[in-house]
Amino acid sequence: MFLTIDDRLACVSRALEAVIIPALPPEQMLAIEQAHLSVMHIRALLGQATELSAAVDAELQDATSLRDQLCEVAELQGEKPPHSSSSSSVPEPYEKILAEVDNRIRQISANGDEQQWLAMRAPIIRHARARAQAEAYWFAEFGMPSLDNV
Amino acid sequence: MRAIDPPQKLGSRAMPIDPDLKGILDERLSVRNAAPYQPLLLSEMKESVGLFLRDTFPHQEAVDVLRLGGGASKEQFVVIARDREGRIEKYVVRADPLETVTVTNRRRESEVLRLAHGIMPVPEVICLDCDGRFFKQPTIVMRFVDGVTKPANSPRGVTGIGVAFGSRLRDQLKTQFLDHLVALHAIDVNTAPLKNFSVPSANTHEATSWQLGYWNEIWRQDATEEVPIISYVGEWLVRNRPVTEKPVMLHTDYRTGNFLFDEQSGAITAILDWEMAHVGDFHEEVAQILQPTTAVRDAGVWRANDMFERQELLDAYEAASGRSIDAVTLRYYELFWAYKVYICTVGTASSVARAQHSHQDLVLATLAGMSPLLLERMCNLLEAA
């Protein structure tokens, strides 16, 4: 019976477009710009509230996967990385996993082992591409250039 | 010529920072926990403008002060003044909010504008007020220049993105665009009056190292989580730093959206937004022009800034400047461009918007939308390297 989050966002967007923006004096350029940007952001948010949980899970899974792959890269030289906690039932904070990945990257870069350095490139690129695809959906309404010419 | 450092001894966190920017980077930490920024009231700006005019042009009085749109970094106003004979003069006031998407200062911007004045079309600096003499915040006042940043029929959007000139304007603009750039790079930075710019040593890694140090420190300050490809590219950029034979003055944001032109004649009337200018490798600038965000496809052909196809730009720059573009160095700086713009638009923009430290939090929040393109760009360039 009550309006959903999307319904309310749509109401705000309509109020901006149909009432507020037309009432702004044309010389108020910054206000007009900000109002149009507000509409754009609201449109981008429509539908995303219900999808957020799945998106966060996917991010976490991708990061955990990358950490595990970089541990395998380290094992190429017989290094025994710390026990990976990816098999634990307690979810780890996303930032902590990324911090571990960052440390691993810097470690491998610093140790001078070219084989390890080259081996970690592919999983990092795969991870970045997966993030790019996921984010492209998230930012679809932002009017940014497409991925066609990059 | 490449001088090789043992790369494993110099990780990305060990890069030196441009000496003139280090202080700015330290300063910004002091405002990090400040309360949300309140945009300047028009009444406050009018009062400041009144003080400025009485001191600088006592025969003029302000007729109107209007807030300008556009830009992600400065609060901008246009001042319309009239003298006793009824002549109208116009000025642009650019004032810093508490934090901006670019980490620099008005002294550098003012100095490079004065340097470029007379060499290429740039706004004339009338006043630099960093001491609160007239204005509440660090402010530059420049003479207003007529012109537009995009054709009248362009879609609404974030600065420069998706702006198409069409064939008539393209032909009128491209030669000027290149000629002004070449003129900038031709300035002798060793003899130019530059108090606020350090000049990296020629034939060393310094030009690149300073930039890496600067951007790495910004990332360290602004990132709320690590991004694996940024960590990797940061290390890659250190390991593969080119030597800069002869550092030159760079604009480094030289693109559609950052110059004014007369839509009828096609004349470029002013080059804007000099705040990221620094002395460095000319390849950095060429790479910036080739970047994809302001590229436009017309009849199946991609053109950088809707002006130049890739090889066309490289050939034209070499012919006009007398320099030879090193393909490997160029590719390096193309990757560097994606790296630093990611740090700027995802790291800094998000950080400043979250803290509500600018008058354009919404624009800053929008800039994060460049992330997918930048991630993909870094992936493609790494694979091609």
Coordinates of C-alpha atoms in Angstrom, one line a residue:
Chain A
M1 CA 0.0 0.0 0.0
F2 CA 2.7 2.4 0.8
L3 CA 4.9 3.9 -1.8
T4 CA 8.1 2.0 -2.4
I5 CA 11.6 3.7 -2.4
D6 CA 11.4 3.7 -6.1
D7 CA 8.0 5.4 -6.1
R8 CA 9.2 8.1 -3.8
L9 CA 12.4 8.7 -5.8
A10 CA 10.2 9.0 -8.9
C11 CA 8.1 11.6 -7.1
V12 CA 11.1 13.6 -6.2
S13 CA 12.5 13.4 -9.8
R14 CA 9.2 14.5 -11.2
A15 CA 8.9 17.4 -8.8
L16 CA 12.3 18.6 -9.8
E17 CA 11.7 18.3 -13.5
A18 CA 8.1 19.4 -13.7
V19 CA 8.0 22.1 -11.1
I20 CA 11.3 23.3 -9.7
I21 CA 13.5 23.4 -12.8
P22 CA 11.0 25.3 -14.9
A23 CA 10.7 27.9 -12.1
L24 CA 14.4 28.6 -11.9
P25 CA 15.4 31.9 -13.5
P26 CA 17.6 31.2 -16.5
E27 CA 20.5 33.2 -15.1
Q28 CA 20.8 30.9 -12.1
M29 CA 23.1 28.5 -14.1
L30 CA 24.6 26.7 -11.2
A31 CA 21.2 26.0 -9.6
I32 CA 19.8 24.7 -12.9
E33 CA 22.8 22.5 -13.4
Q34 CA 22.6 21.1 -9.9
A35 CA 18.9 20.4 -10.4
H36 CA 19.4 18.5 -13.6
L37 CA 22.2 16.5 -12.0
S38 CA 19.9 15.7 -9.1
V39 CA 17.4 14.3 -11.5
M40 CA 20.1 12.2 -13.1
H41 CA 21.2 10.8 -9.8
I42 CA 17.7 10.0 -8.8
R43 CA 17.0 8.2 -12.0
A44 CA 20.3 6.2 -11.5
L45 CA 19.1 5.2 -8.1
L46 CA 15.8 3.9 -9.3
G47 CA 15.8 0.1 -9.1
Q48 CA 19.2 0.0 -7.4
A49 CA 18.0 -0.2 -3.8
T50 CA 16.8 -3.8 -4.2
E51 CA 19.9 -4.8 -6.1
L52 CA 22.5 -3.5 -3.6
S53 CA 22.8 -6.6 -1.5
A54 CA 23.6 -8.9 -4.4
A55 CA 26.1 -6.3 -5.8
V56 CA 28.0 -6.1 -2.5
D57 CA 28.1 -10.0 -2.3
A58 CA 29.6 -10.1 -5.8
E59 CA 32.2 -7.5 -4.9
L60 CA 33.2 -9.5 -1.9
Q61 CA 33.4 -12.7 -3.9
D62 CA 35.5 -11.1 -6.6
A63 CA 38.0 -9.7 -4.0
T64 CA 38.3 -13.0 -2.2
S65 CA 38.9 -14.8 -5.4
L66 CA 41.6 -12.4 -6.4
R67 CA 43.3 -12.7 -3.0
D68 CA 43.3 -16.5 -3.4
Q69 CA 44.8 -16.2 -6.9
L70 CA 47.5 -13.9 -5.7
C71 CA 48.3 -16.4 -2.9
E72 CA 48.8 -19.0 -5.6
V73 CA 51.1 -16.7 -7.5
A74 CA 53.2 -16.3 -4.3
E75 CA 53.3 -20.1 -4.0
L76 CA 55.0 -20.3 -7.4
Q77 CA 58.2 -19.6 -5.6
G78 CA 57.6 -22.0 -2.8
E79 CA 56.5 -19.1 -0.5
K80 CA 53.9 -20.3 2.0
P81 CA 51.4 -17.4 2.3
P82 CA 49.4 -17.1 5.5
H83 CA 46.5 -19.4 5.8
S84 CA 43.7 -18.0 3.7
S85 CA 40.6 -17.5 5.6
S86 CA 38.3 -17.7 2.6
S87 CA 37.0 -21.0 3.8
S88 CA 35.8 -19.5 7.1
S89 CA 32.1 -19.2 7.5
V90 CA 32.5 -15.7 9.0
P91 CA 32.5 -13.1 6.2
E92 CA 35.5 -10.9 6.3
P93 CA 35.4 -7.1 5.9
Y94 CA 35.8 -6.2 2.2
E95 CA 38.3 -3.5 3.0
K96 CA 40.5 -6.0 4.9
I97 CA 40.6 -8.4 1.9
L98 CA 41.5 -5.5 -0.4
A99 CA 44.2 -4.4 2.0
E100 CA 45.7 -7.9 1.9
V101 CA 45.6 -7.9 -1.9
D102 CA 47.3 -4.5 -1.9
N103 CA 50.0 -5.8 0.4
R104 CA 50.5 -8.9 -1.7
I105 CA 50.9 -6.8 -4.9
R106 CA 53.5 -4.5 -3.3
Q107 CA 55.3 -7.5 -1.8
I108 CA 55.6 -9.2 -5.1
S109 CA 56.7 -6.0 -6.8
A110 CA 59.4 -5.5 -4.2
N111 CA 60.8 -9.0 -4.2
G112 CA 62.2 -8.7 -7.7
D113 CA 60.7 -12.0 -8.9
E114 CA 59.8 -11.3 -12.5
Q115 CA 57.8 -14.5 -12.9
Q116 CA 55.6 -13.6 -9.9
W117 CA 55.2 -10.1 -11.2
L118 CA 54.1 -11.2 -14.6
A119 CA 51.9 -14.0 -13.2
M120 CA 49.8 -11.6 -11.1
R121 CA 48.9 -9.4 -14.0
A122 CA 46.2 -11.6 -15.5
P123 CA 44.1 -12.1 -12.3
I124 CA 44.3 -8.4 -11.5
I125 CA 43.1 -7.5 -14.9
R126 CA 40.3 -10.0 -14.8
H127 CA 39.2 -8.6 -11.5
A128 CA 39.3 -5.0 -12.8
R129 CA 37.3 -5.9 -15.8
A130 CA 34.6 -7.7 -13.7
R131 CA 34.4 -4.5 -11.6
A132 CA 34.2 -2.3 -14.7
Q133 CA 31.2 -4.4 -16.0
A134 CA 29.5 -4.3 -12.7
E135 CA 30.0 -0.6 -12.3
A136 CA 29.0 0.2 -15.8
Y137 CA 25.5 -1.0 -14.9
W138 CA 25.6 1.0 -11.7
F139 CA 26.5 4.2 -13.4
A140 CA 24.5 3.7 -16.6
E141 CA 22.4 6.8 -16.2
F142 CA 25.4 9.1 -15.6
G143 CA 26.0 10.0 -19.2
M144 CA 29.6 8.9 -19.2
P145 CA 31.4 7.8 -22.4
S146 CA 30.8 4.1 -23.3
L147 CA 33.5 1.5 -23.0
D148 CA 33.6 1.3 -26.8
N149 CA 36.7 3.4 -27.3
V150 CA 38.9 2.6 -24.5
Chain B
M1 CA 67.4 7.0 -23.5
R2 CA 66.4 5.1 -20.4
A3 CA 68.2 5.1 -17.1
I4 CA 67.3 2.0 -15.1
D5 CA 66.9 2.0 -11.4
P6 CA 66.6 -1.3 -9.7
P7 CA 62.8 -1.2 -9.6
Q8 CA 62.3 -3.5 -6.6
K9 CA 64.0 -0.9 -4.4
L10 CA 61.6 1.9 -5.3
G11 CA 58.0 1.0 -4.7
S12 CA 55.2 3.4 -5.5
R13 CA 55.2 4.7 -1.9
A14 CA 58.8 5.7 -2.1
M15 CA 58.4 8.3 -4.9
P16 CA 59.5 11.9 -4.2
I17 CA 56.8 14.6 -4.5
D18 CA 57.1 17.8 -6.5
P19 CA 58.6 20.1 -3.9
D20 CA 56.0 22.8 -4.6
L21 CA 53.1 20.5 -4.1
K22 CA 54.2 18.8 -1.0
G23 CA 53.1 21.7 1.2
I24 CA 49.7 21.7 -0.4
L25 CA 49.3 18.0 0.2
D26 CA 50.2 18.5 3.9
E27 CA 47.8 21.4 4.2
R28 CA 44.8 19.6 2.9
L29 CA 45.0 17.0 5.7
S30 CA 44.4 19.9 8.2
V31 CA 40.9 20.5 6.8
R32 CA 39.9 16.9 6.3
N33 CA 37.7 16.9 9.4
A34 CA 36.3 20.3 9.0
A35 CA 32.5 20.8 9.0
P36 CA 30.6 20.8 5.7
Y37 CA 31.4 23.8 3.4
Q38 CA 28.8 26.5 3.0
P39 CA 28.9 27.9 -0.6
L40 CA 29.5 31.6 -0.8
L41 CA 26.5 33.7 -0.5
L42 CA 26.0 36.1 -3.4
S43 CA 25.8 38.9 -0.8
E44 CA 29.2 38.0 0.5
M45 CA 30.7 37.9 -3.0
K46 CA 29.2 41.3 -3.8
E47 CA 30.7 42.8 -0.7
S48 CA 34.1 41.3 -1.6
V49 CA 33.8 42.5 -5.2
G50 CA 33.0 46.0 -3.9
L51 CA 36.2 46.0 -1.8
F52 CA 38.2 44.7 -4.7
L53 CA 36.9 47.3 -7.2
R54 CA 37.3 50.2 -4.8
D55 CA 41.0 49.3 -4.3
T56 CA 41.8 48.2 -7.9
F57 CA 39.5 50.1 -10.2
P58 CA 38.1 53.0 -8.1
H59 CA 36.4 54.5 -11.1
Q60 CA 34.3 51.4 -11.6
E61 CA 31.3 50.1 -9.6
A62 CA 29.7 46.7 -9.7
V63 CA 26.4 46.6 -11.6
D64 CA 25.8 42.9 -11.1
V65 CA 27.5 39.8 -9.7
L66 CA 26.2 36.4 -11.1
R67 CA 27.1 32.9 -10.1
L68 CA 28.5 30.8 -13.0
G69 CA 27.8 27.2 -13.5
G70 CA 30.2 24.6 -14.7
G71 CA 33.4 23.2 -13.3
A72 CA 34.1 20.8 -10.5
S73 CA 36.6 22.8 -8.5
K74 CA 36.0 26.5 -8.1
E75 CA 33.2 28.7 -7.1
Q76 CA 32.9 31.0 -10.1
F77 CA 31.2 34.3 -10.5
V78 CA 31.0 36.9 -13.3
V79 CA 31.2 40.6 -12.2
I80 CA 29.7 43.2 -14.5
A81 CA 31.2 46.6 -13.7
R82 CA 30.6 50.1 -15.1
D83 CA 32.9 53.0 -15.1
R84 CA 32.0 56.7 -15.0
E85 CA 31.7 56.9 -18.7
G86 CA 29.2 54.0 -18.8
R87 CA 31.7 51.5 -20.2
I88 CA 31.1 48.0 -19.1
E89 CA 33.9 45.8 -17.9
K90 CA 33.5 42.1 -17.0
Y91 CA 35.5 40.0 -14.7
V92 CA 35.5 36.3 -13.6
V93 CA 36.1 35.5 -10.0
R94 CA 37.4 32.0 -9.2
A95 CA 37.3 31.2 -5.5
D96 CA 38.4 28.0 -3.7
P97 CA 35.8 26.0 -1.7
L98 CA 37.2 24.2 1.3
E99 CA 38.5 21.3 -0.9
T100 CA 38.4 20.7 -4.6
V101 CA 38.8 17.8 -6.9
T102 CA 42.2 19.1 -7.9
V103 CA 44.9 19.5 -5.3
T104 CA 46.8 22.6 -6.2
N105 CA 46.8 26.3 -5.4
R106 CA 45.9 29.7 -6.8
R107 CA 49.5 31.0 -6.7
R108 CA 50.6 28.4 -9.3
E109 CA 47.6 29.0 -11.4
S110 CA 48.1 32.7 -11.4
E111 CA 51.8 32.4 -12.2
V112 CA 51.3 30.2 -15.2
L113 CA 48.6 32.4 -16.5
R114 CA 50.8 35.4 -16.4
L115 CA 53.6 33.3 -18.0
A116 CA 51.3 32.2 -20.9
H117 CA 49.8 35.6 -21.4
G118 CA 50.9 37.1 -24.7
I119 CA 52.0 33.7 -25.9
M120 CA 48.6 32.2 -26.3
P121 CA 45.1 33.3 -25.5
V122 CA 44.5 33.1 -21.8
P123 CA 42.4 35.1 -19.4
E124 CA 44.3 38.1 -18.0
V125 CA 44.9 37.9 -14.2
I126 CA 43.9 41.1 -12.5
C127 CA 44.2 40.0 -8.9
L128 CA 45.4 37.1 -6.8
D129 CA 44.1 37.3 -3.3
C130 CA 45.4 34.5 -1.1
D131 CA 45.5 36.6 2.1
G132 CA 41.9 37.5 2.6
R133 CA 42.4 41.1 1.5
F134 CA 39.2 41.2 -0.4
F135 CA 37.8 37.7 -0.6
K136 CA 37.0 35.1 2.1
Q137 CA 38.8 32.3 0.3
P138 CA 41.9 32.1 -2.0
T139 CA 40.7 33.8 -5.1
I140 CA 41.8 34.8 -8.6
V141 CA 40.1 37.6 -10.5
M142 CA 40.5 37.5 -14.2
R143 CA 39.3 39.6 -17.1
F144 CA 36.2 38.0 -18.7
V145 CA 36.7 36.5 -22.1
D146 CA 33.9 36.0 -24.5
G147 CA 33.3 32.6 -26.0
V148 CA 31.7 29.2 -25.4
T149 CA 33.2 25.9 -24.4
K150 CA 30.8 23.9 -26.6
P151 CA 28.5 24.5 -29.6
A152 CA 25.1 25.7 -28.7
N153 CA 23.4 22.5 -29.7
S154 CA 25.5 20.3 -27.5
P155 CA 23.9 17.9 -25.0
R156 CA 24.0 18.8 -21.3
G157 CA 26.8 16.9 -19.5
V158 CA 29.9 16.9 -17.4
T159 CA 32.7 19.2 -18.7
G160 CA 33.9 18.3 -22.2
I161 CA 32.4 14.9 -22.4
G162 CA 30.6 14.1 -25.6
V163 CA 31.1 17.5 -27.1
A164 CA 31.1 17.3 -30.9
F165 CA 32.2 20.2 -33.0
G166 CA 31.3 19.0 -36.5
S167 CA 33.4 19.3 -39.5
R168 CA 33.3 23.2 -39.9
L169 CA 34.4 24.0 -36.4
R170 CA 36.8 21.1 -36.3
D171 CA 38.7 22.4 -39.2
Q172 CA 38.7 25.9 -37.7
L173 CA 39.8 24.8 -34.2
K174 CA 42.4 22.0 -34.7
T175 CA 45.3 24.0 -36.0
Q176 CA 44.9 26.7 -33.3
F177 CA 44.5 24.0 -30.6
L178 CA 47.8 22.4 -31.7
D179 CA 49.7 25.7 -32.2
H180 CA 48.9 27.0 -28.8
L181 CA 50.0 23.8 -27.2
V182 CA 53.3 23.8 -29.1
A183 CA 53.8 27.5 -28.1
L184 CA 53.3 26.5 -24.4
H185 CA 55.8 23.6 -24.7
A186 CA 58.3 26.0 -26.3
I187 CA 58.6 28.2 -23.2
D188 CA 62.0 27.9 -21.7
V189 CA 61.2 26.9 -18.1
N190 CA 64.8 27.3 -17.0
T191 CA 64.7 31.1 -17.7
A192 CA 61.0 31.8 -17.2
P193 CA 60.0 33.7 -14.0
L194 CA 58.6 30.7 -12.0
K195 CA 58.6 31.1 -8.3
N196 CA 55.9 28.5 -7.6
F197 CA 57.1 25.8 -9.9
S198 CA 60.0 23.5 -9.4
V199 CA 61.8 22.3 -12.6
P200 CA 62.7 18.6 -12.7
S201 CA 66.2 17.9 -13.9
A202 CA 66.6 17.0 -17.5
N203 CA 67.6 13.5 -18.6
T204 CA 66.4 12.0 -15.3
H205 CA 63.4 10.2 -13.9
E206 CA 62.5 13.3 -11.8
A207 CA 59.6 14.6 -13.9
T208 CA 57.8 11.2 -13.8
S209 CA 58.8 10.4 -10.2
W210 CA 57.4 13.7 -8.9
Q211 CA 54.1 13.1 -10.5
L212 CA 53.9 9.6 -9.3
G213 CA 54.8 10.7 -5.8
Y214 CA 52.1 13.4 -5.9
W215 CA 49.3 11.2 -7.1
N216 CA 50.3 8.3 -4.9
E217 CA 50.1 10.6 -1.9
I218 CA 46.7 11.9 -3.0
W219 CA 45.5 8.3 -3.2
R220 CA 46.9 7.5 0.2
Q221 CA 45.0 10.4 1.6
D222 CA 41.7 9.9 -0.2
A223 CA 41.1 6.2 -0.8
T224 CA 38.7 4.5 1.6
E225 CA 39.6 1.1 0.2
E226 CA 42.3 -0.3 -1.9
V227 CA 41.7 -1.0 -5.6
P228 CA 43.9 -3.9 -6.8
I229 CA 44.5 -2.5 -10.3
I230 CA 45.5 0.8 -8.9
S231 CA 48.0 -0.9 -6.6
Y232 CA 49.4 -2.8 -9.6
V233 CA 49.5 0.1 -12.0
G234 CA 51.1 2.2 -9.3
E235 CA 53.9 -0.3 -9.1
W236 CA 54.1 -0.8 -12.9
L237 CA 54.5 3.0 -13.4
V238 CA 57.4 3.1 -11.0
R239 CA 59.1 0.1 -12.6
N240 CA 58.8 1.5 -16.1
R241 CA 59.4 5.2 -15.5
P242 CA 60.8 6.9 -18.6
V243 CA 63.6 9.5 -18.5
T244 CA 62.5 13.0 -19.5
E245 CA 65.0 14.6 -21.8
K246 CA 63.8 18.2 -21.5
P247 CA 61.0 19.1 -19.2
V248 CA 58.5 21.6 -20.5
M249 CA 55.6 23.6 -19.1
L250 CA 52.4 21.5 -19.3
H251 CA 48.8 22.4 -19.1
T252 CA 47.8 18.8 -18.4
D253 CA 44.1 19.4 -18.7
Y254 CA 44.2 20.6 -22.3
R255 CA 40.9 19.4 -23.9
T256 CA 37.4 20.2 -24.9
G257 CA 35.7 22.0 -22.2
N258 CA 38.8 23.9 -21.2
F259 CA 39.0 26.4 -23.9
L260 CA 36.6 29.1 -25.1
F261 CA 36.0 29.8 -28.7
D262 CA 33.8 32.0 -30.9
E263 CA 31.3 29.7 -32.5
Q264 CA 30.9 31.9 -35.6
S265 CA 34.6 32.5 -36.4
G266 CA 36.0 29.3 -34.8
A267 CA 38.7 31.4 -33.1
I268 CA 39.9 30.1 -29.7
T269 CA 39.5 33.1 -27.4
A270 CA 41.0 31.6 -24.1
I271 CA 42.5 28.5 -22.7
L272 CA 41.1 27.9 -19.2
D273 CA 41.7 25.8 -16.1
W274 CA 45.4 26.0 -15.7
E275 CA 45.4 24.7 -12.1
M276 CA 47.1 21.4 -12.9
A277 CA 49.9 22.9 -14.9
H278 CA 53.4 21.7 -14.0
V279 CA 56.7 21.2 -15.5
G280 CA 57.1 17.7 -16.9
D281 CA 57.4 15.5 -20.0
F282 CA 55.6 16.6 -23.1
H283 CA 54.5 13.0 -23.7
E284 CA 52.2 13.5 -20.7
E285 CA 50.4 16.2 -22.5
V286 CA 50.0 14.4 -25.8
A287 CA 48.7 11.4 -23.9
Q288 CA 46.2 13.6 -22.2
I289 CA 44.8 14.9 -25.5
L290 CA 44.4 11.3 -26.7
Q291 CA 42.4 10.2 -23.7
P292 CA 39.0 8.7 -24.5
T293 CA 36.6 10.7 -22.3
T294 CA 36.5 13.6 -24.7
A295 CA 36.9 11.5 -27.9
V296 CA 34.0 11.7 -30.3
R297 CA 33.0 9.2 -33.0
D298 CA 31.8 10.8 -36.2
A299 CA 30.9 8.7 -39.3
G300 CA 32.7 5.7 -37.7
V301 CA 35.9 7.7 -37.0
W302 CA 37.1 8.4 -33.4
R303 CA 38.8 11.7 -32.9
A304 CA 40.5 13.0 -29.8
N305 CA 38.5 16.1 -28.7
D306 CA 36.6 15.6 -31.9
M307 CA 39.6 17.1 -33.7
F308 CA 42.4 14.6 -34.4
E309 CA 42.6 11.0 -35.2
R310 CA 45.5 9.4 -33.3
Q311 CA 48.2 9.3 -35.8
E312 CA 47.1 12.6 -37.2
L313 CA 47.8 14.2 -33.8
L314 CA 51.1 12.6 -33.4
D315 CA 52.3 13.6 -36.9
A316 CA 51.0 17.1 -36.5
Y317 CA 52.6 17.6 -33.1
E318 CA 56.0 16.3 -34.3
A319 CA 55.9 18.6 -37.3
A320 CA 54.8 21.6 -35.4
S321 CA 57.1 21.2 -32.4
G322 CA 60.2 19.6 -33.9
R323 CA 60.1 16.9 -31.2
S324 CA 60.0 13.2 -31.7
I325 CA 57.3 11.2 -29.9
D326 CA 58.6 8.0 -28.3
A327 CA 55.9 5.4 -28.7
V328 CA 56.7 3.6 -25.5
T329 CA 56.8 6.8 -23.4
L330 CA 53.5 7.9 -24.9
R331 CA 51.9 4.6 -24.0
Y332 CA 53.4 5.0 -20.5
Y333 CA 51.7 8.3 -20.1
E334 CA 48.4 7.1 -21.5
L335 CA 48.4 4.5 -18.7
F336 CA 49.5 7.2 -16.2
W337 CA 46.6 9.4 -17.4
A338 CA 44.0 6.7 -16.6
Y339 CA 45.7 6.0 -13.2
K340 CA 45.8 9.6 -12.1
V341 CA 42.3 10.4 -13.4
Y342 CA 40.9 7.4 -11.5
I343 CA 42.6 8.7 -8.3
C344 CA 41.1 12.1 -9.0
T345 CA 37.6 11.2 -10.0
V346 CA 37.0 8.1 -7.8
G347 CA 39.4 8.9 -4.9
T348 CA 39.4 12.6 -4.4
A349 CA 36.0 13.4 -5.8
S350 CA 34.3 10.9 -3.6
S351 CA 36.3 11.9 -0.6
V352 CA 35.5 15.6 -1.0
A353 CA 31.8 14.9 -1.8
R354 CA 31.5 12.6 1.3
A355 CA 32.9 15.3 3.5
Q356 CA 30.7 17.9 1.8
H357 CA 33.6 20.2 1.3
S358 CA 32.7 21.8 -2.0
H359 CA 29.8 23.7 -3.5
Q360 CA 29.6 21.0 -6.2
D361 CA 29.3 17.8 -4.2
L362 CA 26.8 16.5 -6.8
V363 CA 29.2 17.0 -9.7
L364 CA 31.9 15.3 -7.7
A365 CA 29.6 12.4 -7.0
T366 CA 29.0 12.2 -10.7
L367 CA 32.6 11.9 -11.6
A368 CA 32.9 8.5 -10.0
G369 CA 30.9 7.3 -13.0
M370 CA 34.1 7.4 -15.0
S371 CA 35.4 4.5 -13.0
P372 CA 34.3 1.7 -15.5
L373 CA 35.9 3.5 -18.4
L374 CA 39.1 4.1 -16.5
L375 CA 39.3 0.5 -15.2
E376 CA 38.8 -0.8 -18.7
R377 CA 41.3 1.6 -20.1
M378 CA 44.0 0.5 -17.6
C379 CA 43.3 -3.1 -18.4
N380 CA 43.7 -2.6 -22.2
L381 CA 46.9 -0.5 -21.8
L382 CA 48.5 -3.1 -19.5
E383 CA 47.7 -5.9 -21.9
A384 CA 49.2 -3.9 -24.8
A385 CA 52.3 -2.9 -22.8

